[in-house]
Coordinates of C-alpha atoms and ligand atoms in Angstrom, one line a residue:
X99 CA 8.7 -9.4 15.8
X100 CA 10.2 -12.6 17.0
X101 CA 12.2 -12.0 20.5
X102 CA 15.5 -14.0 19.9
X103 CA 16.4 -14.1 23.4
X104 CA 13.0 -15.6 24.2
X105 CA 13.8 -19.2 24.0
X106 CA 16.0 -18.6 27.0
X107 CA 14.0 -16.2 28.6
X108 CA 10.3 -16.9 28.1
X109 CA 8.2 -18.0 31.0
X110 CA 4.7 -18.3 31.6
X111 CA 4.4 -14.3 32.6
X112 CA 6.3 -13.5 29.2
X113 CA 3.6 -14.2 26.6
X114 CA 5.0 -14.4 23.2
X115 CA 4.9 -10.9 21.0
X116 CA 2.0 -10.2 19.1
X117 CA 2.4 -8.5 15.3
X118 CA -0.1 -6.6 14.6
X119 CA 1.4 -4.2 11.9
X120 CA 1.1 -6.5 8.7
X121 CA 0.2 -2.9 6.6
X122 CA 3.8 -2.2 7.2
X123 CA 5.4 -5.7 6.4
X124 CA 4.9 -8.8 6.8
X125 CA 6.5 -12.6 7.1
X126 CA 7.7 -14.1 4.0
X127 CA 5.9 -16.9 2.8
X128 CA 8.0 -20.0 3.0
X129 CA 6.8 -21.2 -0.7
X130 CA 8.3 -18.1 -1.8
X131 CA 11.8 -18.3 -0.4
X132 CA 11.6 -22.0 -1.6
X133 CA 10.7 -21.0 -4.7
X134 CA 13.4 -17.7 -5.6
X135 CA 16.5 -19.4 -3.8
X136 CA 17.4 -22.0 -6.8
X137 CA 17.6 -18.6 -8.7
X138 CA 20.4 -17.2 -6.1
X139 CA 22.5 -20.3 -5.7
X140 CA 22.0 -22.2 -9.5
X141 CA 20.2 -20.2 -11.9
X142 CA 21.9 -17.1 -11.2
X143 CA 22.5 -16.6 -15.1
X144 CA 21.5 -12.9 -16.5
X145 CA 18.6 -13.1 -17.6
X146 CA 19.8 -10.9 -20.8
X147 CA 22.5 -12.9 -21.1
X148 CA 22.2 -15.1 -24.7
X149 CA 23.7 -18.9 -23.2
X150 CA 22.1 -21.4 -21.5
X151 CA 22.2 -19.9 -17.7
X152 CA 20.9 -16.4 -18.7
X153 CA 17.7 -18.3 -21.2
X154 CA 16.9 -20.3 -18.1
X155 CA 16.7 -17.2 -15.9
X156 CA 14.9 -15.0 -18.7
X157 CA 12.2 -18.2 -19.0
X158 CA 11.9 -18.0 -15.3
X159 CA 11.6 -14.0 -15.5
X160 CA 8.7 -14.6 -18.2
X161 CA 7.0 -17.1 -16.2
X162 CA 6.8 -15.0 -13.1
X163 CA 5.7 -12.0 -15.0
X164 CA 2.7 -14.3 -16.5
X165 CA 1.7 -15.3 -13.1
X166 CA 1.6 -12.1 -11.2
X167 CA -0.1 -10.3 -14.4
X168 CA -2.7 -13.6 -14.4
X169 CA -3.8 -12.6 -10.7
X170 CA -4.0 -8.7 -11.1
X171 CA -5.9 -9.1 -14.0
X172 CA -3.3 -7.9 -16.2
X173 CA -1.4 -9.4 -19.3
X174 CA 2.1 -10.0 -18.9
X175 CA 3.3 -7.0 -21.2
X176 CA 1.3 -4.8 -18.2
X177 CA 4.0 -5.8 -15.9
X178 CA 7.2 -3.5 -14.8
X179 CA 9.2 -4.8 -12.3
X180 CA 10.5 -2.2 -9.6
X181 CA 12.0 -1.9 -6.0
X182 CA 8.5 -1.8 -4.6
X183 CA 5.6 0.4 -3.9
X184 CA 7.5 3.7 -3.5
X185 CA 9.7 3.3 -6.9
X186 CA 6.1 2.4 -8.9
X187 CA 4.2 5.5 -7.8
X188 CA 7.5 7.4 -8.8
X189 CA 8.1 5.9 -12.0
X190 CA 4.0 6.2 -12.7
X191 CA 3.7 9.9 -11.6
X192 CA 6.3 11.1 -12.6
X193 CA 7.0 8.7 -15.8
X194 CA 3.6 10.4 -16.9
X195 CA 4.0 13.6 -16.5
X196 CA 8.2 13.8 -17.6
X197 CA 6.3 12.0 -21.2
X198 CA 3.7 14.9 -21.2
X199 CA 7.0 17.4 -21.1
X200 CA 8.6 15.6 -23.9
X201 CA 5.3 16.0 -26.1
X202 CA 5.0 19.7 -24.9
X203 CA 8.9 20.3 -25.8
X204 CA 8.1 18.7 -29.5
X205 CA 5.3 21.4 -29.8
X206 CA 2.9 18.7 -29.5
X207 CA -0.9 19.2 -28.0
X208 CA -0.9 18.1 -24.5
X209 CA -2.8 18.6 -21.3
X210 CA -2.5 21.2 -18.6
X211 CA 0.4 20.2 -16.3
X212 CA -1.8 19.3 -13.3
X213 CA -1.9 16.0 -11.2
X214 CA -4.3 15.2 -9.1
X215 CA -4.4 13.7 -6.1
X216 CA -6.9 12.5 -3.4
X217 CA -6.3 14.0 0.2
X218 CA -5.4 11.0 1.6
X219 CA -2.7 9.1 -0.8
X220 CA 0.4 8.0 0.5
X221 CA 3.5 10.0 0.6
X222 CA 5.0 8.0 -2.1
X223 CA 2.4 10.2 -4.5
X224 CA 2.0 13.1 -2.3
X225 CA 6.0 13.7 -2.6
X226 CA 5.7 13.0 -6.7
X227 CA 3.1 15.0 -7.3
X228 CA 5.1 18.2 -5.0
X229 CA 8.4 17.0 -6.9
X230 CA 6.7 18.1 -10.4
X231 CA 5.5 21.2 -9.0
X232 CA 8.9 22.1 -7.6
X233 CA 10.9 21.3 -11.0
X234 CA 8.2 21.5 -13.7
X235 CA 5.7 23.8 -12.3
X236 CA 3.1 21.3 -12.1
X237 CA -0.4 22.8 -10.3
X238 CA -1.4 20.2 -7.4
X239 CA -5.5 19.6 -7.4
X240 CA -6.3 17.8 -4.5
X241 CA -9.7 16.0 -3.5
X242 CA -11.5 15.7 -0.5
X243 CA -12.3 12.5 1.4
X244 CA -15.9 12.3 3.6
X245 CA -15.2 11.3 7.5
X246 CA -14.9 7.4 5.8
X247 CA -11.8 8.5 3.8
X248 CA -14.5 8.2 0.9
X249 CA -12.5 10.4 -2.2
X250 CA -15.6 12.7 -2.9
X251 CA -15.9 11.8 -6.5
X252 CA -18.2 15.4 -7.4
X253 CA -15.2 17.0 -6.5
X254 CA -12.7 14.9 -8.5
X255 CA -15.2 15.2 -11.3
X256 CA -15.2 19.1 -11.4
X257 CA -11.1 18.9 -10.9
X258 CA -11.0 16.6 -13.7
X259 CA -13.5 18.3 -16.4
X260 CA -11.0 20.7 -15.6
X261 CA -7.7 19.0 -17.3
X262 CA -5.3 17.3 -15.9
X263 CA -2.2 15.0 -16.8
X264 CA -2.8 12.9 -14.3
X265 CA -5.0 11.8 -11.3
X266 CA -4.2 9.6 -8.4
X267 CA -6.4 7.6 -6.7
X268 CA -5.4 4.9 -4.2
X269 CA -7.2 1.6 -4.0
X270 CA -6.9 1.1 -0.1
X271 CA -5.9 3.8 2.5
X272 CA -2.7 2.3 4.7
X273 CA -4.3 4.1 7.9
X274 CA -7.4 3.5 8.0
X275 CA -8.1 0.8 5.9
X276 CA -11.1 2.5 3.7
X277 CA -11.4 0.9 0.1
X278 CA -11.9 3.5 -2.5
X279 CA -14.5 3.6 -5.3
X280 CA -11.6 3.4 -8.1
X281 CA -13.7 2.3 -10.8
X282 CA -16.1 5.2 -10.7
X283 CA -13.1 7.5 -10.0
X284 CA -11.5 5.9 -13.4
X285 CA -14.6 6.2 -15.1
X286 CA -14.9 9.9 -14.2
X287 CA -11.5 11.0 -15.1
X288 CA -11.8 8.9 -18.6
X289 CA -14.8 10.7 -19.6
X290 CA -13.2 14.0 -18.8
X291 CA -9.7 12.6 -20.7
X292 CA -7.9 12.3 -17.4
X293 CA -5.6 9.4 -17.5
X294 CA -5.3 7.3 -14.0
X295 CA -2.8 6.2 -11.5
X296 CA -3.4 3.8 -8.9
X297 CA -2.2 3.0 -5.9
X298 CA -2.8 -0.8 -5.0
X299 CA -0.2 -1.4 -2.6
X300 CA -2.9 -2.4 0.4
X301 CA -5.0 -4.0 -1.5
X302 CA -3.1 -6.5 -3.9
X303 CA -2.8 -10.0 -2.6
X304 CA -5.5 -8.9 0.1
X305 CA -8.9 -8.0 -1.9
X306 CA -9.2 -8.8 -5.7
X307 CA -7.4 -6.3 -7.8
X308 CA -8.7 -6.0 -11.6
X309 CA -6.4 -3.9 -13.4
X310 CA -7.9 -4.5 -16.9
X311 CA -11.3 -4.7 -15.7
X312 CA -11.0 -0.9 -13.4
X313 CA -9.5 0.3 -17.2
X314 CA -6.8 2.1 -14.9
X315 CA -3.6 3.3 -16.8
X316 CA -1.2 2.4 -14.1
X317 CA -1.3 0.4 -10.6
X318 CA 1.4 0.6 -8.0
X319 CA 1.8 -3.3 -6.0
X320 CA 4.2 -3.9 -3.4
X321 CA 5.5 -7.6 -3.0
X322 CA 6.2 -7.1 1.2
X323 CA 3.0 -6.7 1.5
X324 CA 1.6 -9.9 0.6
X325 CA 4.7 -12.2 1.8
X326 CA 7.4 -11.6 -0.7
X327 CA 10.6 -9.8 0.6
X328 CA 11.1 -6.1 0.9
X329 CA 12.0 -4.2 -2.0
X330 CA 10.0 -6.0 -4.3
X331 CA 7.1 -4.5 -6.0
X332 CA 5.5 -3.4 -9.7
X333 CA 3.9 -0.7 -11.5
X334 CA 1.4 -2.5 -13.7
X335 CA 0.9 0.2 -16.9
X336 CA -1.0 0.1 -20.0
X337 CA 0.6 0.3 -23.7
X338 CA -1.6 3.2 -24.8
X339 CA 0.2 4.7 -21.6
X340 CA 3.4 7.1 -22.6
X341 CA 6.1 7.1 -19.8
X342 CA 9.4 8.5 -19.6
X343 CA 11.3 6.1 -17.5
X344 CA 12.8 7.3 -14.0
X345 CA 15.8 5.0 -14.3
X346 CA 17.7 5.3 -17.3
X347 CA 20.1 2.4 -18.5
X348 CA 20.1 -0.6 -20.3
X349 CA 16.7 -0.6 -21.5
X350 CA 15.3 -3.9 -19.8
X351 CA 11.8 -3.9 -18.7
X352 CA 10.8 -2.3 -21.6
X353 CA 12.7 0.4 -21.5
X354 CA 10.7 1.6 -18.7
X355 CA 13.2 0.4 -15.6
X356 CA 16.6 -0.2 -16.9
X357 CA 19.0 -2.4 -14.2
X358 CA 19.2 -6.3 -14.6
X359 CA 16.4 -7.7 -13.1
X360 CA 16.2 -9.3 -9.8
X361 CA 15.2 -12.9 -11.5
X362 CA 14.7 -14.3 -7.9
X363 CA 12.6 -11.4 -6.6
X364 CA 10.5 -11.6 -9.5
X365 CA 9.7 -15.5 -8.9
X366 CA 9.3 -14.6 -5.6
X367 CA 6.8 -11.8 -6.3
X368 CA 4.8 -14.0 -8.4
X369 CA 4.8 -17.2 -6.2
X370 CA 3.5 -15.1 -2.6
X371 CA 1.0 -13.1 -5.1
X372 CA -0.4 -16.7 -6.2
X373 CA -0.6 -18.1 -2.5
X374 CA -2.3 -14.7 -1.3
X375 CA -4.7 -14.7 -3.6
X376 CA -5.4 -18.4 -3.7
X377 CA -6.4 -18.4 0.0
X378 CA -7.9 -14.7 -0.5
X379 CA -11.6 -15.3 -0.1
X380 CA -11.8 -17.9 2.9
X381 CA -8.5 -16.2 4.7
X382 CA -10.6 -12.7 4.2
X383 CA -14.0 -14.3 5.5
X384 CA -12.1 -15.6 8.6
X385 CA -9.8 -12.6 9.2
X386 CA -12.4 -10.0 9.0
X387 CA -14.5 -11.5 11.7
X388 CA -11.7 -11.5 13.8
X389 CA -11.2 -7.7 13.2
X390 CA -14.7 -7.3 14.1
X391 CA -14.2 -9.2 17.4
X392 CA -11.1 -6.8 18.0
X393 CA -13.4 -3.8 16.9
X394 CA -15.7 -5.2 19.7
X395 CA -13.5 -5.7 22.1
X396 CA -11.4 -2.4 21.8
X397 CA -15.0 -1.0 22.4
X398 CA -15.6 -2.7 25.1
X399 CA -12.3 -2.4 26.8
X400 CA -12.0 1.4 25.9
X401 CA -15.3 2.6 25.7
X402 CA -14.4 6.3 24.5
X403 CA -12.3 4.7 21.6
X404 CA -13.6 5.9 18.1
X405 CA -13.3 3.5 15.6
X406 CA -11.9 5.4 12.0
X407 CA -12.6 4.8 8.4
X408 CA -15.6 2.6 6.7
X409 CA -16.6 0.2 8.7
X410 CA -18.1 -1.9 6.6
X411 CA -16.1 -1.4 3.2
X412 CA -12.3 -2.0 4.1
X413 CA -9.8 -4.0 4.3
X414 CA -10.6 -7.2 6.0
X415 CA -7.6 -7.3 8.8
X416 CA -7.3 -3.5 9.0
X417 CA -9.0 -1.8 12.2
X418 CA -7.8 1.7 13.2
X419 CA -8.9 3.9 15.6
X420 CA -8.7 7.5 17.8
X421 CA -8.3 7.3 21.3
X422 CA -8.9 10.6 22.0
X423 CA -6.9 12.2 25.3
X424 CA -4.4 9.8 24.6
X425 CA -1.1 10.2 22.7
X426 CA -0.5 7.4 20.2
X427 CA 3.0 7.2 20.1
X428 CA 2.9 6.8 23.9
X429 CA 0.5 4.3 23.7
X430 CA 2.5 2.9 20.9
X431 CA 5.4 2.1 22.9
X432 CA 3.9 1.5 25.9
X433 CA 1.3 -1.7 24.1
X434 CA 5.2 -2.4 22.9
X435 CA 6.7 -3.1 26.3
X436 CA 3.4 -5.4 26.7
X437 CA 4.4 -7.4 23.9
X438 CA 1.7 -6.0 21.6
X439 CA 3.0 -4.4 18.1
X440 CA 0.7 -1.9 16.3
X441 CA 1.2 1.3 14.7
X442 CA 0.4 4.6 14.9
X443 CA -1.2 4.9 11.8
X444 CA 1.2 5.2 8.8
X445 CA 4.7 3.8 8.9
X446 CA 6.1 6.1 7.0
X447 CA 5.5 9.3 9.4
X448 CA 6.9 7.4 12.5
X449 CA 9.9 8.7 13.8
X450 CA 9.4 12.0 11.9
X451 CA 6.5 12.9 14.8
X452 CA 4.2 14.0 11.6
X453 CA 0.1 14.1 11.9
X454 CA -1.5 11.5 9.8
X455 CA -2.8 13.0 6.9
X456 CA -5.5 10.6 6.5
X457 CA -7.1 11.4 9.8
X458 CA -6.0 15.5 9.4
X459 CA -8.1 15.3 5.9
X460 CA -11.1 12.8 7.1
X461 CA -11.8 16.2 9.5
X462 CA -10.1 15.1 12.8
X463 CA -8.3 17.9 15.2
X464 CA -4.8 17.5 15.2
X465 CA -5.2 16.6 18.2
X466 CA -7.2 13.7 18.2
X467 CA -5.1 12.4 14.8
X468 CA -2.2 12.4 16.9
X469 CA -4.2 9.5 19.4
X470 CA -4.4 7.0 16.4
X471 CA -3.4 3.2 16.3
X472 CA -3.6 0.7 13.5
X473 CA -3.7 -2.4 14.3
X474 CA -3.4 -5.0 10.9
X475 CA -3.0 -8.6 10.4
X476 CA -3.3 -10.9 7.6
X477 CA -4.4 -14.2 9.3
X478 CA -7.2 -14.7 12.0
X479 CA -6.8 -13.9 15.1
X480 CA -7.9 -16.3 18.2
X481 CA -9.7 -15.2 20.9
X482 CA -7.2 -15.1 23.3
X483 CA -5.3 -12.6 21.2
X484 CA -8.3 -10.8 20.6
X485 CA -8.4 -10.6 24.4
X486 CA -5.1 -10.2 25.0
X487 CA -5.1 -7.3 23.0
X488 CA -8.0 -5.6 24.6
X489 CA -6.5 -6.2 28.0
X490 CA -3.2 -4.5 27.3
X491 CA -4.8 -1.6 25.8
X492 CA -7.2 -0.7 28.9
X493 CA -4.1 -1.1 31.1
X494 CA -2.3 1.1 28.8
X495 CA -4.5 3.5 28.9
X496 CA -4.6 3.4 32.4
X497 CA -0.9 3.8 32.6
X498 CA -1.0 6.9 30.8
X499 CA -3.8 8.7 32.4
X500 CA -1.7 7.8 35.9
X501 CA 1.0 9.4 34.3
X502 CA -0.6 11.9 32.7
Ligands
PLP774 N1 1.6 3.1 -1.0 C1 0.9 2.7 0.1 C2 -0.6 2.9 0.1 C3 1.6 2.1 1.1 O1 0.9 1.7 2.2 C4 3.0 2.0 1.0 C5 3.8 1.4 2.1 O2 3.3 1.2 3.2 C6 3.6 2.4 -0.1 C7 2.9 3.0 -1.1 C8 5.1 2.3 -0.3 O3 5.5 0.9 -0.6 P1 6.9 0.4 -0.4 O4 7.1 0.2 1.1 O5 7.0 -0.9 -1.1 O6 7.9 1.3 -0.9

């Protein structure tokens, strides 16, 4: 993050901060917040609203949607616009499952109430899926990943053939950067009559996402990860899909989101989604070889660090690793104070001093999950950062086998 007393204070010795946590948030994209503010300060109208303020903000609301269904491979009537990742994995899961109640409460024929999961989704499902076993009884199935974070797709096969309501299967892991094999897993769960969720918050805006074309039910996007503004996201869900909607009002979106929608966040959604994927391929060329370098050098600078996930198929500005004997937290805070900012592995267990799951179900001790660092970035590194980088974390690690 930007130091804001650094224009006074910055020497030579005070090296600007490096931000290398972009799987948590990110910058927003100047073409976006060009492109939303008119529809803060002029075009404010409702977009339900039936005079001429509230039909230019619905027109705007309709072009956006087009746009950010055009790159996901969706058709505009896919789209749902939410609060953001965390809201669309709700309203999917639980949407789902609430819809599967309704039919069971009519006496109608329905599945059994299981979800599963993969081992290694992100608490926005993990939580879901335990909230429908704690008020609805639901049973949670969940898969095992290989030492890649690979789901084991036997296993969700056999789990599937099984019955299920729903199954959850994230495109991209947050900590460790491993893309899944979601079409297969879709395929598999369709032939057994399993409908699918998906989580796509790491992936959309930084590998292709197909919705149509992986024939998933639902997909979960997040808009701050790809350079719109927090609190912006989608669930992307198919008509032959029946959802009871979380959020009960005024029917927009719908009927699947009630509140009026945030006309501005929407344009900006659609406008950063359009930039990301524009630049996707020669940005992802360019910033995966500079995540190999870093890969390198962290090697180099730490021999006995242990790279985690695929290495080969993941996300191209995503390398993670386990530095084992060393506390990542600590190492966390003391990269921090060097002006280097990673993260331990998933934001959402910071602060709460949890294990990463990821790492727990990939088959790493507790021990070792507890030494991991993320380090993500959505634009190429230069070799002096690359450097940089390295440096700090062999002094570091230094400093906290001194201390130790
Ligand atoms: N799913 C995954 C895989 C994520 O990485 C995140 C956030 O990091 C979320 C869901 C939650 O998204 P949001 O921060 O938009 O609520």
């Amino acid at each position: 993050m930007p130091n804001t007393a650094m224009s006074n204070a910055a020497t030579e010795e005070t090296p600007r901060e490096l931000y290398l946590d972009s799987a948590a948030s990110g910058a927003v994209s100047q073409a976006a917040i060009d492109a939303m503010l008119p529809f803060m300060t002029e075009a404010y109208g409702n977009p339900s609203s039936v005079h001429a303020d509230g039909k230019t903000a619905a027109r705007a609301l309709d072009a956006a949607r087009s746009s950010f269904a055009a790159d996901l491979g969706a058709r505009p009537n896919d789209v749902v616009f939410t609060s953001g990742g965390t809201e669309s994995d709700n309203l999917a899961i639980k949407g789902i499952a609430l819809a599967q109640v309704r039919r069971e409460n009519a006496g109608m024929a329905s599945r059994p109430r299981r979800i599963i999961v993969s081992a290694v989704e992100h608490p926005a499902v993990m939580q879901s899926a335990q909230w429908l076993h704690d008020f609805f009884g639901f049973d949670v199935a969940t898969i095992p990943v290989d030492a890649q974070a690979h789901v084991d797709l036997a296993a969700l096969r056999r789990e599937a053939e099984r019955g299920a309501t729903l199954a959850c299967i994230m495109m991209a892991n947050n900590e460790v950067g491993t893309v899944e094999p979601v079409a297969d897993a879709v395929r598999i769960c369709h032939a057994a009559g399993v409908p699918v969720h998906v989580d796509a918050v790491q992936a959309a805006g930084t590998i292709p996402v197909d919705f149509r074309g992986t024939d998933a039910d639902s997909l979960a996007v997040s808009g701050h990860k790809f350079g719109a503004p927090k609190g912006l996201g989608a669930l992307l869900v198919r008509s032959r899909v029946q959802l009871e909607p979380v959020i009960s009002g005024g029917g927009q979106e719908r009927g699947l989101r009630s509140g009026t929608e945030n006309v501005a966040g929407a344009v900006a959604l659609a406008v950063a989604l359009h930039e990301a994927c524009a630049t996707m391929e020669t940005r992802s060329a360019a910033v995966a070889q500079s995540r190999d370098a870093l890969v390198r050098a962290v090697q180099n600078a730490v021999p006995f660090a242990h790279e985690t996930g695929d290495p080969s198929r993941r996300l191209p500005g995503h390398a993670s690793f386990v530095f084992p004997g060393v506390t990542g937290e600590a190492l966390l805070v003391d990269l921090d104070a060097r002006g280097i900012e990673v993260s331990s592995g998933s934001a959402c267990a910071i602060g709460r001093h949890e294990v990463p799951g990821t790492l727990l179900a990939m088959g790493y001790s507790e021990t070792d999950a507890k030494s991991a660092l993320r380090f993500s970035f959505r634009a190429p590194l230069p070799l002096r950062d690359i450097q940089r980088i390295a440096a700090a974390l062999h002094a570091s690690i230094d400093a906290l086998h001194a201390s130790a």
